[in-house]
XYZ file of C-alpha atoms in Angstrom:
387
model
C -20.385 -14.573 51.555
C -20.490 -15.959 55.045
C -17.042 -16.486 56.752
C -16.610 -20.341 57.288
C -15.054 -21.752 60.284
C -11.545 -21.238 59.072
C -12.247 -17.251 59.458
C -13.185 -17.725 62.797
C -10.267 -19.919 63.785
C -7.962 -17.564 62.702
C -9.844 -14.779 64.098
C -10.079 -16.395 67.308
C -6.325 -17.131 67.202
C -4.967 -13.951 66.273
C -7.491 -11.703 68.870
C -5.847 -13.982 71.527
C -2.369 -13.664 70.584
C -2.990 -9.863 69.912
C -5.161 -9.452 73.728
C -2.268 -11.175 75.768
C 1.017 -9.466 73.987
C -1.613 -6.419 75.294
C -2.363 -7.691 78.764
C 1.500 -8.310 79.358
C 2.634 -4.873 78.021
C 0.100 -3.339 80.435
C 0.790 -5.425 83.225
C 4.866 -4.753 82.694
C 4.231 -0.933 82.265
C 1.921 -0.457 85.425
C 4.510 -2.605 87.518
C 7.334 -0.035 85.995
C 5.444 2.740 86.739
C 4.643 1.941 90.353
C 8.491 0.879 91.166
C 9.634 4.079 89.408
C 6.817 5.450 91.642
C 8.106 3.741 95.041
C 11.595 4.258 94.806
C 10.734 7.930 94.074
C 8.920 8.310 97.406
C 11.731 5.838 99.165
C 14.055 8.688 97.897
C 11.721 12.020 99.116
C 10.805 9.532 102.642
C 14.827 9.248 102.479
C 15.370 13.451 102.242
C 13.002 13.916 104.842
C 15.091 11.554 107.090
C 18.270 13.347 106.828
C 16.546 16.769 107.247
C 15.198 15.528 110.717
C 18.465 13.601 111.130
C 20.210 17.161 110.481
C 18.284 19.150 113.018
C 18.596 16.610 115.935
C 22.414 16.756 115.267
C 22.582 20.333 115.073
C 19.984 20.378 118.649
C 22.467 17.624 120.212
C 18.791 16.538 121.789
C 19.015 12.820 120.875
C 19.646 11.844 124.377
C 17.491 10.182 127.338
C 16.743 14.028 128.704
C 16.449 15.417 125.211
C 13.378 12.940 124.702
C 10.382 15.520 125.595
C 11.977 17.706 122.644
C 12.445 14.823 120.258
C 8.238 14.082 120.752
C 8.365 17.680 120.220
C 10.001 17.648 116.920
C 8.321 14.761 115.881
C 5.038 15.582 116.513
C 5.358 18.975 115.129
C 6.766 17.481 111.481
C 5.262 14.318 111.471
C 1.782 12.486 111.050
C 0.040 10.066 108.674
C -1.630 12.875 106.886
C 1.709 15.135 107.177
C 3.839 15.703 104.536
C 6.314 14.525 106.069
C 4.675 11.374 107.159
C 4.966 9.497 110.437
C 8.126 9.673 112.409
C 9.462 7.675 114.674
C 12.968 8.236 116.707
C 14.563 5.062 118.030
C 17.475 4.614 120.685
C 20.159 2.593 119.601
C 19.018 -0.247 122.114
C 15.669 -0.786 120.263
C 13.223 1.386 122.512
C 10.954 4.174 120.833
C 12.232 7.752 122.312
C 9.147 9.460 120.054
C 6.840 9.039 117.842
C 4.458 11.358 115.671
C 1.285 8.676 116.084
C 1.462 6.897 118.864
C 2.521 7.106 122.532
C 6.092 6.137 122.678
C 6.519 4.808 126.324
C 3.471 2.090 125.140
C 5.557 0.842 122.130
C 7.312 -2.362 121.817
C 10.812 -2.470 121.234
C 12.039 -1.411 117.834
C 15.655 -3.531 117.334
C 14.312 -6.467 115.482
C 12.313 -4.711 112.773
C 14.324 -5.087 109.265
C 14.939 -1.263 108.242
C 16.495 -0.260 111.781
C 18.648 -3.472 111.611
C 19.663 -2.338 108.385
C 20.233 1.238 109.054
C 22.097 0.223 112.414
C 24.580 -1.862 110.683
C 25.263 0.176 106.996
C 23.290 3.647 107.827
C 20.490 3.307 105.984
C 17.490 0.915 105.822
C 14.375 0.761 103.773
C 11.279 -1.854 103.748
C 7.164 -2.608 103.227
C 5.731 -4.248 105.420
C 3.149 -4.299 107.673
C 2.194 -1.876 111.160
C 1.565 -3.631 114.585
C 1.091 0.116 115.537
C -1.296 1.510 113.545
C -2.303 -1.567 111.089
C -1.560 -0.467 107.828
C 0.902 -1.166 105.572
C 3.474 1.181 105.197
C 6.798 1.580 103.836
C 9.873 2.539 106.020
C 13.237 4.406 105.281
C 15.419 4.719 108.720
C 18.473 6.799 108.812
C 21.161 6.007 111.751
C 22.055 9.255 113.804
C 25.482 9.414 114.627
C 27.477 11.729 116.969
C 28.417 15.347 114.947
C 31.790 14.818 114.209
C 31.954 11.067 115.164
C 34.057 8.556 113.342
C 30.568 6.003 112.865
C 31.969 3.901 115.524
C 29.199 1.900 118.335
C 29.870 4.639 120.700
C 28.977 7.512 117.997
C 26.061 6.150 117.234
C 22.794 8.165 118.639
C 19.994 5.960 117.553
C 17.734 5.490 114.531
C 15.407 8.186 112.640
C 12.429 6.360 110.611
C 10.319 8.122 108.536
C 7.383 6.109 106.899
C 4.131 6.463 104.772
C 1.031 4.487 103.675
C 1.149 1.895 101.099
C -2.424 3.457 99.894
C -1.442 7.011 99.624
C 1.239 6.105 97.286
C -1.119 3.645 94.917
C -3.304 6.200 94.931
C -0.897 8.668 93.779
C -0.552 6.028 90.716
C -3.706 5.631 90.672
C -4.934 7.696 87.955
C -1.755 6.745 85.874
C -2.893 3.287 85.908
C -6.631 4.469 85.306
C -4.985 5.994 82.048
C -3.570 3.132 81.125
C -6.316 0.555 81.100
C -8.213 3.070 79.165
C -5.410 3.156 76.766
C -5.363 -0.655 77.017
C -8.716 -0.851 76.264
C -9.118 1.115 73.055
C -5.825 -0.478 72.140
C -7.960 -3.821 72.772
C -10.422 -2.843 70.351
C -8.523 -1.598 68.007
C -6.243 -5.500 68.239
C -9.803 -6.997 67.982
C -10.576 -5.048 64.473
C -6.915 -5.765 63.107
C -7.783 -9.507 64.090
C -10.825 -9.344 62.165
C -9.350 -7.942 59.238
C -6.326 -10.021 58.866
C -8.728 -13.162 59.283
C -10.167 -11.914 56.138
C -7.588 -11.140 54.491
C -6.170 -14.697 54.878
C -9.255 -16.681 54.992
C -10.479 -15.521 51.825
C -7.960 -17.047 48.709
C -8.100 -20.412 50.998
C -12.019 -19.944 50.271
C -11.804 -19.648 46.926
C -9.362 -22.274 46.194
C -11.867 -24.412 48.505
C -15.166 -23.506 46.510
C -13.086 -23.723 43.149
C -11.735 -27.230 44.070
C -15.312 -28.156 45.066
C -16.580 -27.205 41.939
C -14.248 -29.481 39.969
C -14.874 -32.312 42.039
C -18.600 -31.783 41.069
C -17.414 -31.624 37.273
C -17.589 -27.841 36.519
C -14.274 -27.454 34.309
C -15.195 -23.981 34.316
C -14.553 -22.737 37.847
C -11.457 -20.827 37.922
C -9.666 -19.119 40.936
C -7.826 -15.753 41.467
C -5.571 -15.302 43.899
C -2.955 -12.976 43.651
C 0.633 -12.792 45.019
C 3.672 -15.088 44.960
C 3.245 -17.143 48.230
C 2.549 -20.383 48.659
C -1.446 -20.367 49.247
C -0.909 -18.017 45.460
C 1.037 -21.023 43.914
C -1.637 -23.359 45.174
C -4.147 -21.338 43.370
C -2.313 -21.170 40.204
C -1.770 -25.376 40.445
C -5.259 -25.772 40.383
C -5.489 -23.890 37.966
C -2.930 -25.703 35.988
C -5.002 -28.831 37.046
C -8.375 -27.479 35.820
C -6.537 -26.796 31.798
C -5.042 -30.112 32.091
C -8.561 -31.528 32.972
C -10.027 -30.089 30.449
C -7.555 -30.518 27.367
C -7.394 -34.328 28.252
C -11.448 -34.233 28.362
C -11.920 -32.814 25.242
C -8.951 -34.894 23.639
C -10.804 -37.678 24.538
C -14.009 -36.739 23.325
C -12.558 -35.880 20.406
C -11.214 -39.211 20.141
C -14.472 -41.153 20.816
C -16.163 -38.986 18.235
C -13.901 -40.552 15.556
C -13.897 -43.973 16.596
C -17.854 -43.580 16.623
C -17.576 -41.930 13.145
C -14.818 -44.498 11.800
C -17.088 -47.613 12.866
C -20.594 -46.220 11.523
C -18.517 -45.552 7.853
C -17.849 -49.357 7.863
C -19.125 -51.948 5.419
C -18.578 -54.629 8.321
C -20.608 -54.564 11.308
C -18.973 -54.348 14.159
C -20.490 -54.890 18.088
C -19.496 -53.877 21.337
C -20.547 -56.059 24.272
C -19.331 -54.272 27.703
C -18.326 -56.583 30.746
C -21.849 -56.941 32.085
C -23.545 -58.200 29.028
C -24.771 -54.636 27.617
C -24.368 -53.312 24.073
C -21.643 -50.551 24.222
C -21.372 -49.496 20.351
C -22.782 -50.726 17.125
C -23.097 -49.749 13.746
C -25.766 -49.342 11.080
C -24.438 -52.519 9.162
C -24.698 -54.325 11.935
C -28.164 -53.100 12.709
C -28.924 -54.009 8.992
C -27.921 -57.276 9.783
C -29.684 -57.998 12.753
C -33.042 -56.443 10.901
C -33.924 -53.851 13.804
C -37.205 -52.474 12.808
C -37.501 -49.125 11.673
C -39.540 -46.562 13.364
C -40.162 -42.874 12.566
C -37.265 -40.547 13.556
C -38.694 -36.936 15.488
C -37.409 -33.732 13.903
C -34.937 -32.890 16.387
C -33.232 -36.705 15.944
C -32.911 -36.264 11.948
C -31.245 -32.738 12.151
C -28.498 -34.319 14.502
C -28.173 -37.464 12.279
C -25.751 -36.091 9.732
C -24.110 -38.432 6.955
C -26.230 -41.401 9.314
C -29.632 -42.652 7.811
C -32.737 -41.659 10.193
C -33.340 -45.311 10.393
C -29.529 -46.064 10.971
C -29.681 -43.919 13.878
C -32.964 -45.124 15.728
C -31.766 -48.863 14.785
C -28.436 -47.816 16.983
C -30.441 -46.329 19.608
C -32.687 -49.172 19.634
C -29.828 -51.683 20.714
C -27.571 -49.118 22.565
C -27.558 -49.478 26.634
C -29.742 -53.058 26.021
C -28.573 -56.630 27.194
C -26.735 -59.340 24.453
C -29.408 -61.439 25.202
C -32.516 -59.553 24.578
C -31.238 -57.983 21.817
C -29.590 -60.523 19.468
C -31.465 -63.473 18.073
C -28.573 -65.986 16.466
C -27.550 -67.731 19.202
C -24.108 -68.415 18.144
C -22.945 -64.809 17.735
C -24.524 -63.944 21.169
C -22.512 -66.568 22.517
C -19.691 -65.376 20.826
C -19.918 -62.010 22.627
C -21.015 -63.004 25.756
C -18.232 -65.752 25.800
C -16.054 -62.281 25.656
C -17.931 -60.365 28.449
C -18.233 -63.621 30.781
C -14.422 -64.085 30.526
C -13.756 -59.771 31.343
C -15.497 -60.488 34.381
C -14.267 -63.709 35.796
C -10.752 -62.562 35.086
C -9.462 -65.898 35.272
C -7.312 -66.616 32.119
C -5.144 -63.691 31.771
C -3.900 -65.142 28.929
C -6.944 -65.536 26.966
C -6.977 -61.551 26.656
C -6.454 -60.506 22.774
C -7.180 -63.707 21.479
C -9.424 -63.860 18.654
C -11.983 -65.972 18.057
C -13.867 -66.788 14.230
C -17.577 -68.176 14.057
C -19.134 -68.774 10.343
C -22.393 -67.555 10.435
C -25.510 -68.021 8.793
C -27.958 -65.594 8.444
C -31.567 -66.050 7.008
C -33.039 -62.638 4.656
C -35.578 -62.189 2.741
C -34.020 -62.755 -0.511
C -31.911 -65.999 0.949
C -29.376 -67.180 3.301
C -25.976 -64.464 4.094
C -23.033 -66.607 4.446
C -20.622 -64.513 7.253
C -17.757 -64.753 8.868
C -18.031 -63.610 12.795
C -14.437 -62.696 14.415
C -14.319 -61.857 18.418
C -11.374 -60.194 20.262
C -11.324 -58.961 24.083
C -10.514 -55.278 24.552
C -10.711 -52.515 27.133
C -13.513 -50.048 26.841
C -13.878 -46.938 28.818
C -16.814 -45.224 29.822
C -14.625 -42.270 30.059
C-alpha cells in the first residue's frame, strides 16, 4: 500500500519538529560547553596573573629602574605559544613597562583598554576583544599590582599585570568536543528521521482505512468494513462508520424487503393495477392488467421460468414487456392513458398542491374476443421511489 499524501505531511511535519528541538539542543549545549570552557581558561589566565603578580611583589622590581627585569620576567614566562601565554606589565599611567611579544617602548598607551580600566578601579579585569599588537583576537585577564603591605590606596598601586591568550587556541581546545557532538547530533538526526517515519505510519494508517472504507460505501459496497483499534477519537470515528455501514444496510434490505411484498401483493390481485412514474414511464403492473391490455405472449427462456415462481411464464414476459416503456406507446384506450398521464403531467408541473390524493373514476370499455368488458378505472397520485 503506497503512503498517500497525508503520510508524507505528517512525516514532513514531525522530521521538522523532531530536526529543530535537535538543532537547538546542540546549538545550547556547544554554547554551554564553550562558556564553561572560557571561564575555565579566564580562571587558569587569572592564576597565572597572581603568580606573576606574586613574584614582582616579592622582587619589589615594578618600578621605572626595575623595567629591564620586568622584560626579563616576562619574556622568560610568557609568549603566544607559552603556557603561560603573552604577558604584558603596565604602569599605572597607561604605558607598557614589558611585554613577552612585542617591543614595549613601540607600544601605544595601555589606560583606555577595558580590562586595565577595570582592574585599575576594582583589581581585576577580564575581556575578548581584538589585538592592535599582534592582530588576533585574544582574551585578557589583568590583575592590579599593589604595594606589599599597602592599604589599595592610588599611591599603593604599582601598575597592571595582563596575561592573555588566543581566541583560536581555546576553540580549538573545544574543538573536538564539538566534533563529538555533531556526530552525536547527527546519528541522533537519523535516528529523529526513522521515529518520524514510523509515527507517520502509525497515524496515517486507521485515517487510510477509514478513507478507503468510506470510499467504498460511497461507491455502494455495504460490505467494506474498517478496523481500527483503540479508544481515541480517529477509533470512535471508525466504529461510527461502522455503525453507519449496519444502519445502511438494515434500512436497504428493509426496504427491499418491503418492495418485494408490495410487488408480490399487487401481482396476487384480481384488479389490475398500473403505475405511471412522473415522466410518463410504466413503473409496476400486474398480470391482470397485462390480461387486460392483451400483451402478446412470447416464449419465456429457461432461466426466466425457473425465477417466475407462483407468476405464469406469460404473466411475467407480459410485465416485462410494458415495464421501463412510455404510457403512450404502450396503452391503446385512450381514456385510461389519459387518465394516467393526467396523474404524471400534474407530479411534474407541481402546480395544484392540492390536487395530490385525489382520486379520479373513468368507466371503461373494453372490446375482447368474446364481447365488450364493462370496467371501472380509479386514479390516485402517490409517491414512488426508485429506492
Amino acid at each position: 500500500m503506497r503512503p498517500g499524501r497525508f503520510f508524507w505531511k505528517l512525516f514532513a511535519g514531525n522530521a521538522v519538529l523532531m530536526a529543530v528541538i535537535l538543532g537547538v539542543s546542540v546549538w545550547v549545549i556547544v554554547g554551554s560547553i564553550e562558556r564553561a570552557h572560557v571561564e575555565d581558561i579566564g580562571g587558569q589566565l587569572k592564576q597565572t596573573a597572581e603568580h606573576i603578580r606574586d613574584r614582582i611583589q616579592k622582587k619589589h622590581i615594578f618600578t621605572p629602574d626595575g623595567k629591564a627585569a620586568l622584560q626579563s620576567l616576562a619574556s622568560d614566562l610568557g609568549g603566544m605559544d607559552a603556557v603561560y601565554g603573552r604577558i604584558t606589565i603596565i604602569a599605572p599611567d597607561g604605558v607598557v613597562w614589558a611585554d613577552s611579544d612585542a617591543t614595549a617602548s613601540e607600544m601605544e598607551s595601555h589606560a583606555n583598554r577595558p580590562e586595565v580600566i577595570e582592574a585599575m578601579k576594582n583589581g581585576y579585569g577580564q575581556s575578548r576583544r581584538w589585538s592592535a599588537t599582534v592582530k588576533r583576537e585574544l582574551m585578557y585577564v589583568a590583575l592590579r599590582v599593589d604595594r606589599a603591605g599597602g592599604k589599595r590606596r592610588p599611591a599603593d598601586t604599582l601598575g597592571v599585570v595582563r596575561v592573555s591568550m588566543p581566541v583560536f587556541r581555546i576553540t580549538e581546545q573545544t574543538g573536538t568536543t564539538r566534533e563529538l557532538i555533531w556526530r552525536i547530533a547527527g546519528l541522533g538526526l537519523i535516528a529523529a528521521l526513522l521515529s518520524a517515519l514510523g509515527l507517520a505510519y502509525v497515524w496515517s494508517m486507521p485515517i487510510r482505512r477509514i478513507t478507503e472504507a468510506a470510499r467504498s460505501l460511497s461507491e455502494g459496497d455495504l460490505s467494506a468494513r474498517t478496523s481500527v483499534r483503540g479508544s481515541d477519537e480517529i477509533a470512535q470515528m471508525a466504529q461510527s462508520l461502522n455503525q453507519m455501514r449496519e444502519s445502511l444496510a438494515t434500512q436497504l434490505h428493509t426496504i427491499d424487503q418491503q418492495r418485494h411484498h408490495l410487488e408480490h401483493f399487487i401481482q396476487t390481485l384480481s384488479e389490475g393495477v398500473i403505475i405511471a412514474g412522473p415522466d410518463g414511464r410504466i413503473v409496476l403492473i400486474n398480470q391482470a392488467a397485462c390480461r387486460l391490455l392483451r400483451s402478446p405472449e412470447v416464449p419465456v427462456p429457461q432461466k426466466v421460468a425457473a425465477m417466475t415462481g407462483d407468476i405464469t411464464k406469460s404473466g411475467l414476459l407480459n410485465i416485462q414487456n410494458f415495464v421501463g416503456r412510455r404510457v403512450d406507446d404502450s396503452i391503446k384506450n385512450s381514456e385510461l392513458r389519459g387518465l394516467l398521464l393526467r396523474g404524471a403531467s400534474s407530479s411534474d408541473g407541481a402546480t395544484d398542491e392540492s390536487a395530490a390524493g385525489v382520486v379520479r373514476e373513468l368507466p371503461l370499455h373494453v372490446d375482447r374476443p368474446g364481447g365488450t368488458v364493462h370496467l371501472l378505472a380509479r386514479a390516485s397520485d402517490i409517491e414512488f421511489s426508485d429506492t
